[in-house]
PDB file of C-alpha atoms in Angstrom:
ATOM      1  CA  MET A   1     224.893 164.092  72.155  1.00  0.00           C
ATOM      2  CA  ALA A   2     227.226 163.644  75.100  1.00  0.00           C
ATOM      3  CA  PRO A   3     228.245 160.035  75.802  1.00  0.00           C
ATOM      4  CA  HIS A   4     227.493 160.456  79.516  1.00  0.00           C
ATOM      5  CA  SER A   5     223.929 161.611  78.775  1.00  0.00           C
ATOM      6  CA  VAL A   6     220.982 159.523  79.914  1.00  0.00           C
ATOM      7  CA  THR A   7     219.530 159.449  76.403  1.00  0.00           C
ATOM      8  CA  TYR A   8     222.820 158.568  74.678  1.00  0.00           C
ATOM      9  CA  PRO A   9     222.131 154.792  74.449  1.00  0.00           C
ATOM     10  CA  ILE A  10     218.667 155.460  73.031  1.00  0.00           C
ATOM     11  CA  ALA A  11     220.058 157.844  70.431  1.00  0.00           C
ATOM     12  CA  GLN A  12     222.750 155.337  69.484  1.00  0.00           C
ATOM     13  CA  SER A  13     220.205 152.558  68.959  1.00  0.00           C
ATOM     14  CA  LEU A  14     217.981 154.862  66.872  1.00  0.00           C
ATOM     15  CA  LEU A  15     221.036 155.827  64.847  1.00  0.00           C
ATOM     16  CA  ALA A  16     221.932 152.151  64.321  1.00  0.00           C
ATOM     17  CA  GLU A  17     218.362 151.292  63.290  1.00  0.00           C
ATOM     18  CA  GLY A  18     218.269 154.079  60.701  1.00  0.00           C
ATOM     19  CA  TYR A  19     215.813 156.455  62.381  1.00  0.00           C
ATOM     20  CA  LEU A  20     218.364 159.201  63.028  1.00  0.00           C
ATOM     21  CA  ARG A  21     221.364 160.698  61.284  1.00  0.00           C
ATOM     22  CA  GLY A  22     224.278 162.075  63.201  1.00  0.00           C
ATOM     23  CA  ARG A  23     224.124 165.800  63.870  1.00  0.00           C
ATOM     24  CA  GLY A  24     227.263 166.279  61.823  1.00  0.00           C
ATOM     25  CA  ALA A  25     225.743 165.039  58.545  1.00  0.00           C
ATOM     26  CA  PHE A  26     226.299 167.667  55.842  1.00  0.00           C
ATOM     27  CA  ILE A  27     226.015 167.840  52.086  1.00  0.00           C
ATOM     28  CA  ASP A  28     227.840 170.237  49.784  1.00  0.00           C
ATOM     29  CA  PHE A  29     225.628 172.897  48.320  1.00  0.00           C
ATOM     30  CA  LYS A  30     226.409 175.639  45.877  1.00  0.00           C
ATOM     31  CA  ALA A  31     223.914 178.454  46.138  1.00  0.00           C
ATOM     32  CA  PRO A  32     222.700 179.867  42.846  1.00  0.00           C
ATOM     33  CA  ARG A  33     224.337 183.139  41.937  1.00  0.00           C
ATOM     34  CA  PRO A  34     221.914 185.992  42.591  1.00  0.00           C
ATOM     35  CA  VAL A  35     220.680 187.936  39.597  1.00  0.00           C
ATOM     36  CA  TRP A  36     220.832 191.283  41.357  1.00  0.00           C
ATOM     37  CA  CYS A  37     224.643 191.403  41.342  1.00  0.00           C
ATOM     38  CA  TRP A  38     224.783 191.124  37.556  1.00  0.00           C
ATOM     39  CA  THR A  39     221.986 193.687  37.237  1.00  0.00           C
ATOM     40  CA  VAL A  40     223.798 196.171  39.472  1.00  0.00           C
ATOM     41  CA  ALA A  41     227.042 195.594  37.601  1.00  0.00           C
ATOM     42  CA  ALA A  42     225.360 196.048  34.242  1.00  0.00           C
ATOM     43  CA  LEU A  43     223.787 199.314  35.370  1.00  0.00           C
ATOM     44  CA  THR A  44     226.889 200.622  37.139  1.00  0.00           C
ATOM     45  CA  LEU A  45     229.283 200.533  34.223  1.00  0.00           C
ATOM     46  CA  PRO A  46     227.211 202.723  31.855  1.00  0.00           C
ATOM     47  CA  LEU A  47     226.417 205.049  34.750  1.00  0.00           C
ATOM     48  CA  ALA A  48     230.126 205.435  35.534  1.00  0.00           C
ATOM     49  CA  ALA A  49     230.891 206.153  31.887  1.00  0.00           C
ATOM     50  CA  LEU A  50     228.067 208.731  31.700  1.00  0.00           C
ATOM     51  CA  MET A  51     229.273 210.410  34.869  1.00  0.00           C
ATOM     52  CA  MET A  52     232.831 210.653  33.523  1.00  0.00           C
ATOM     53  CA  PHE A  53     231.566 212.109  30.245  1.00  0.00           C
ATOM     54  CA  LEU A  54     229.315 214.699  31.916  1.00  0.00           C
ATOM     55  CA  PHE A  55     231.804 215.882  34.540  1.00  0.00           C
ATOM     56  CA  LEU A  56     234.969 215.643  32.455  1.00  0.00           C
ATOM     57  CA  HIS A  57     235.361 219.409  31.890  1.00  0.00           C
ATOM     58  CA  TRP A  58     234.062 220.615  35.233  1.00  0.00           C
ATOM     59  CA  ARG A  59     236.106 221.396  38.290  1.00  0.00           C
ATOM     60  CA  TYR A  60     234.808 218.157  39.904  1.00  0.00           C
ATOM     61  CA  ALA A  61     236.440 215.952  37.288  1.00  0.00           C
ATOM     62  CA  ILE A  62     238.847 214.402  39.800  1.00  0.00           C
ATOM     63  CA  VAL A  63     235.973 213.517  42.149  1.00  0.00           C
ATOM     64  CA  ALA A  64     233.998 212.116  39.211  1.00  0.00           C
ATOM     65  CA  MET A  65     236.971 210.039  38.126  1.00  0.00           C
ATOM     66  CA  TRP A  66     237.493 208.496  41.580  1.00  0.00           C
ATOM     67  CA  THR A  67     233.765 207.889  41.957  1.00  0.00           C
ATOM     68  CA  ALA A  68     233.655 206.172  38.574  1.00  0.00           C
ATOM     69  CA  ILE A  69     236.644 204.021  39.517  1.00  0.00           C
ATOM     70  CA  ALA A  70     234.946 203.051  42.778  1.00  0.00           C
ATOM     71  CA  MET A  71     231.756 202.166  40.875  1.00  0.00           C
ATOM     72  CA  VAL A  72     233.712 199.965  38.462  1.00  0.00           C
ATOM     73  CA  VAL A  73     235.503 198.210  41.337  1.00  0.00           C
ATOM     74  CA  VAL A  74     232.198 197.579  43.132  1.00  0.00           C
ATOM     75  CA  ALA A  75     230.620 196.270  39.922  1.00  0.00           C
ATOM     76  CA  TRP A  76     233.591 193.969  39.361  1.00  0.00           C
ATOM     77  CA  GLY A  77     233.375 192.751  42.965  1.00  0.00           C
ATOM     78  CA  LEU A  78     229.665 192.018  42.624  1.00  0.00           C
ATOM     79  CA  THR A  79     230.207 189.907  39.540  1.00  0.00           C
ATOM     80  CA  MET A  80     232.925 187.955  41.330  1.00  0.00           C
ATOM     81  CA  LEU A  81     230.551 186.843  44.113  1.00  0.00           C
ATOM     82  CA  ASP A  82     231.095 183.136  43.962  1.00  0.00           C
ATOM     83  CA  GLY A  83     232.359 181.495  47.082  1.00  0.00           C
ATOM     84  CA  GLU A  84     233.106 177.939  47.936  1.00  0.00           C
ATOM     85  CA  PRO A  85     230.158 175.591  48.186  1.00  0.00           C
ATOM     86  CA  ALA A  86     228.462 175.921  51.519  1.00  0.00           C
ATOM     87  CA  ALA A  87     227.591 172.890  53.592  1.00  0.00           C
ATOM     88  CA  LEU A  88     223.952 172.273  54.364  1.00  0.00           C
ATOM     89  CA  ARG A  89     223.100 170.394  57.516  1.00  0.00           C
ATOM     90  CA  LEU A  90     220.845 167.437  56.858  1.00  0.00           C
ATOM     91  CA  PRO A  91     217.833 166.967  59.121  1.00  0.00           C
ATOM     92  CA  VAL A  92     218.505 164.742  62.108  1.00  0.00           C
ATOM     93  CA  LEU A  93     215.570 162.464  61.273  1.00  0.00           C
ATOM     94  CA  THR A  94     215.913 160.130  58.324  1.00  0.00           C
ATOM     95  CA  GLU A  95     212.913 159.362  56.122  1.00  0.00           C
ATOM     96  CA  ARG A  96     212.296 156.258  58.202  1.00  0.00           C
ATOM     97  CA  GLY A  97     212.412 158.312  61.430  1.00  0.00           C
ATOM     98  CA  ASP A  98     210.103 160.939  59.979  1.00  0.00           C
ATOM     99  CA  GLN A  99     207.626 158.222  59.019  1.00  0.00           C
ATOM    100  CA  ALA A 100     207.741 156.802  62.560  1.00  0.00           C
ATOM    101  CA  VAL A 101     207.011 160.253  64.010  1.00  0.00           C
ATOM    102  CA  ARG A 102     204.075 160.730  61.609  1.00  0.00           C
ATOM    103  CA  GLN A 103     202.672 157.325  62.622  1.00  0.00           C
ATOM    104  CA  ALA A 104     203.027 158.128  66.333  1.00  0.00           C
ATOM    105  CA  ARG A 105     201.293 161.473  65.852  1.00  0.00           C
ATOM    106  CA  ALA A 106     198.471 159.818  63.905  1.00  0.00           C
ATOM    107  CA  ARG A 107     198.068 157.151  66.603  1.00  0.00           C
ATOM    108  CA  HIS A 108     197.962 159.760  69.397  1.00  0.00           C
ATOM    109  CA  THR A 109     195.911 162.557  67.838  1.00  0.00           C
ATOM    110  CA  HIS A 110     194.003 162.938  71.108  1.00  0.00           C
ATOM    111  CA  LEU A 111     197.226 164.437  72.569  1.00  0.00           C
ATOM    112  CA  ASP A 112     197.681 167.006  69.794  1.00  0.00           C
ATOM    113  CA  PRO A 113     197.935 170.410  71.532  1.00  0.00           C
ATOM    114  CA  ALA A 114     196.492 172.208  68.506  1.00  0.00           C
ATOM    115  CA  LYS A 115     193.212 170.299  68.847  1.00  0.00           C
ATOM    116  CA  ARG A 116     193.099 169.996  72.618  1.00  0.00           C
ATOM    117  CA  THR A 117     191.065 172.294  74.859  1.00  0.00           C
ATOM    118  CA  GLU A 118     191.325 170.538  78.235  1.00  0.00           C
ATOM    119  CA  PRO A 119     194.566 170.229  80.202  1.00  0.00           C
ATOM    120  CA  TYR A 120     196.738 167.134  80.026  1.00  0.00           C
ATOM    121  CA  ALA A 121     196.731 164.586  82.791  1.00  0.00           C
ATOM    122  CA  PRO A 122     200.219 164.031  84.253  1.00  0.00           C
ATOM    123  CA  GLY A 123     200.703 160.781  82.322  1.00  0.00           C
ATOM    124  CA  GLU A 124     199.512 162.379  79.102  1.00  0.00           C
ATOM    125  CA  ALA A 125     201.824 165.373  79.441  1.00  0.00           C
ATOM    126  CA  ALA A 126     205.000 163.320  79.082  1.00  0.00           C
ATOM    127  CA  ALA A 127     203.647 161.379  76.091  1.00  0.00           C
ATOM    128  CA  ALA A 128     202.390 164.575  74.442  1.00  0.00           C
ATOM    129  CA  TYR A 129     205.764 166.257  74.876  1.00  0.00           C
ATOM    130  CA  ALA A 130     207.571 163.228  73.484  1.00  0.00           C
ATOM    131  CA  ILE A 131     205.360 163.149  70.387  1.00  0.00           C
ATOM    132  CA  PHE A 132     204.466 166.804  69.739  1.00  0.00           C
ATOM    133  CA  GLY A 133     207.392 168.614  71.348  1.00  0.00           C
ATOM    134  CA  PRO A 134     207.393 172.179  72.675  1.00  0.00           C
ATOM    135  CA  GLU A 135     203.804 172.907  71.584  1.00  0.00           C
ATOM    136  CA  ALA A 136     202.585 170.304  74.079  1.00  0.00           C
ATOM    137  CA  TYR A 137     204.776 171.805  76.789  1.00  0.00           C
ATOM    138  CA  ASN A 138     203.325 175.265  76.105  1.00  0.00           C
ATOM    139  CA  HIS A 139     199.791 173.839  76.224  1.00  0.00           C
ATOM    140  CA  PHE A 140     200.502 172.057  79.506  1.00  0.00           C
ATOM    141  CA  ALA A 141     202.166 175.141  81.009  1.00  0.00           C
ATOM    142  CA  SER A 142     199.285 177.417  80.042  1.00  0.00           C
ATOM    143  CA  HIS A 143     196.709 175.084  81.636  1.00  0.00           C
ATOM    144  CA  THR A 144     198.674 174.335  84.830  1.00  0.00           C
ATOM    145  CA  PRO A 145     198.923 177.276  87.231  1.00  0.00           C
ATOM    146  CA  GLY A 146     202.426 177.840  88.577  1.00  0.00           C
ATOM    147  CA  PHE A 147     204.014 175.198  86.330  1.00  0.00           C
ATOM    148  CA  SER A 148     206.111 177.471  84.141  1.00  0.00           C
ATOM    149  CA  ALA A 149     207.209 179.550  87.165  1.00  0.00           C
ATOM    150  CA  ALA A 150     208.408 176.363  88.909  1.00  0.00           C
ATOM    151  CA  VAL A 151     210.228 175.187  85.778  1.00  0.00           C
ATOM    152  CA  ASP A 152     211.840 178.603  85.283  1.00  0.00           C
ATOM    153  CA  GLU A 153     212.905 178.681  88.935  1.00  0.00           C
ATOM    154  CA  GLY A 154     214.396 175.197  88.612  1.00  0.00           C
ATOM    155  CA  THR A 155     216.200 176.185  85.414  1.00  0.00           C
ATOM    156  CA  ASP A 156     217.612 179.315  87.067  1.00  0.00           C
ATOM    157  CA  LYS A 157     218.854 177.276  90.034  1.00  0.00           C
ATOM    158  CA  ARG A 158     220.446 174.702  87.717  1.00  0.00           C
ATOM    159  CA  ARG A 159     222.242 177.463  85.788  1.00  0.00           C
ATOM    160  CA  GLN A 160     223.451 179.061  89.016  1.00  0.00           C
ATOM    161  CA  ASN A 161     224.735 175.701  90.230  1.00  0.00           C
ATOM    162  CA  GLU A 162     226.497 175.066  86.927  1.00  0.00           C
ATOM    163  CA  ALA A 163     228.091 178.523  87.039  1.00  0.00           C
ATOM    164  CA  ALA A 164     229.221 177.994  90.641  1.00  0.00           C
ATOM    165  CA  GLU A 165     230.643 174.566  89.744  1.00  0.00           C
ATOM    166  CA  GLU A 166     232.512 176.025  86.753  1.00  0.00           C
ATOM    167  CA  LEU A 167     233.920 178.793  88.941  1.00  0.00           C
ATOM    168  CA  ARG A 168     235.023 176.240  91.521  1.00  0.00           C
ATOM    169  CA  ARG A 169     236.700 174.128  88.816  1.00  0.00           C
ATOM    170  CA  SER A 170     238.434 177.110  87.233  1.00  0.00           C
ATOM    171  CA  ARG A 171     239.824 178.231  90.623  1.00  0.00           C
ATOM    172  CA  THR A 172     241.386 174.846  91.239  1.00  0.00           C
ATOM    173  CA  ASN A 173     242.961 174.637  87.783  1.00  0.00           C
ATOM    174  CA  PHE A 174     246.422 176.085  87.707  1.00  0.00           C
ATOM    175  CA  ASN A 175     247.681 177.233  84.333  1.00  0.00           C
ATOM    176  CA  GLY A 176     251.066 178.515  85.331  1.00  0.00           C
TER     177      GLY A 176
END
């Protein structure tokens, strides 16, 4: 999160209190080797040998030989599939943060968009979005005529303004 963001101090306090992890929290993970590569390799080698035996005396022996060599190389490559451990990104919420979200959702079940049939009041919409996320936004947008069009128009204008500002900045920068 950008340090100049409005929510940066809130995120920092939640991070300090143990509700959030930093977005850059990773763990090393070594994926299990897939079984299919060994199966393909095990089937390819006898098939290459059979092909060489069958086509050895025909006029296509040279093609059979190169095909068999390619099959052996592919089989060898498949068995060598073992890269470096990949990094898995940890969820942003810690167990403590996840528990706090579950408690907030249990306390405010009347705002759950999955169970709600009537539209949100303006004060409820913000709380529902904070607790239930995009599902509440979609529920509010579907029950409020013209809301999503106004939001989309505002988003388009913001993007146009950002693009114009970036163009203005790039024109004034001299890289010579």
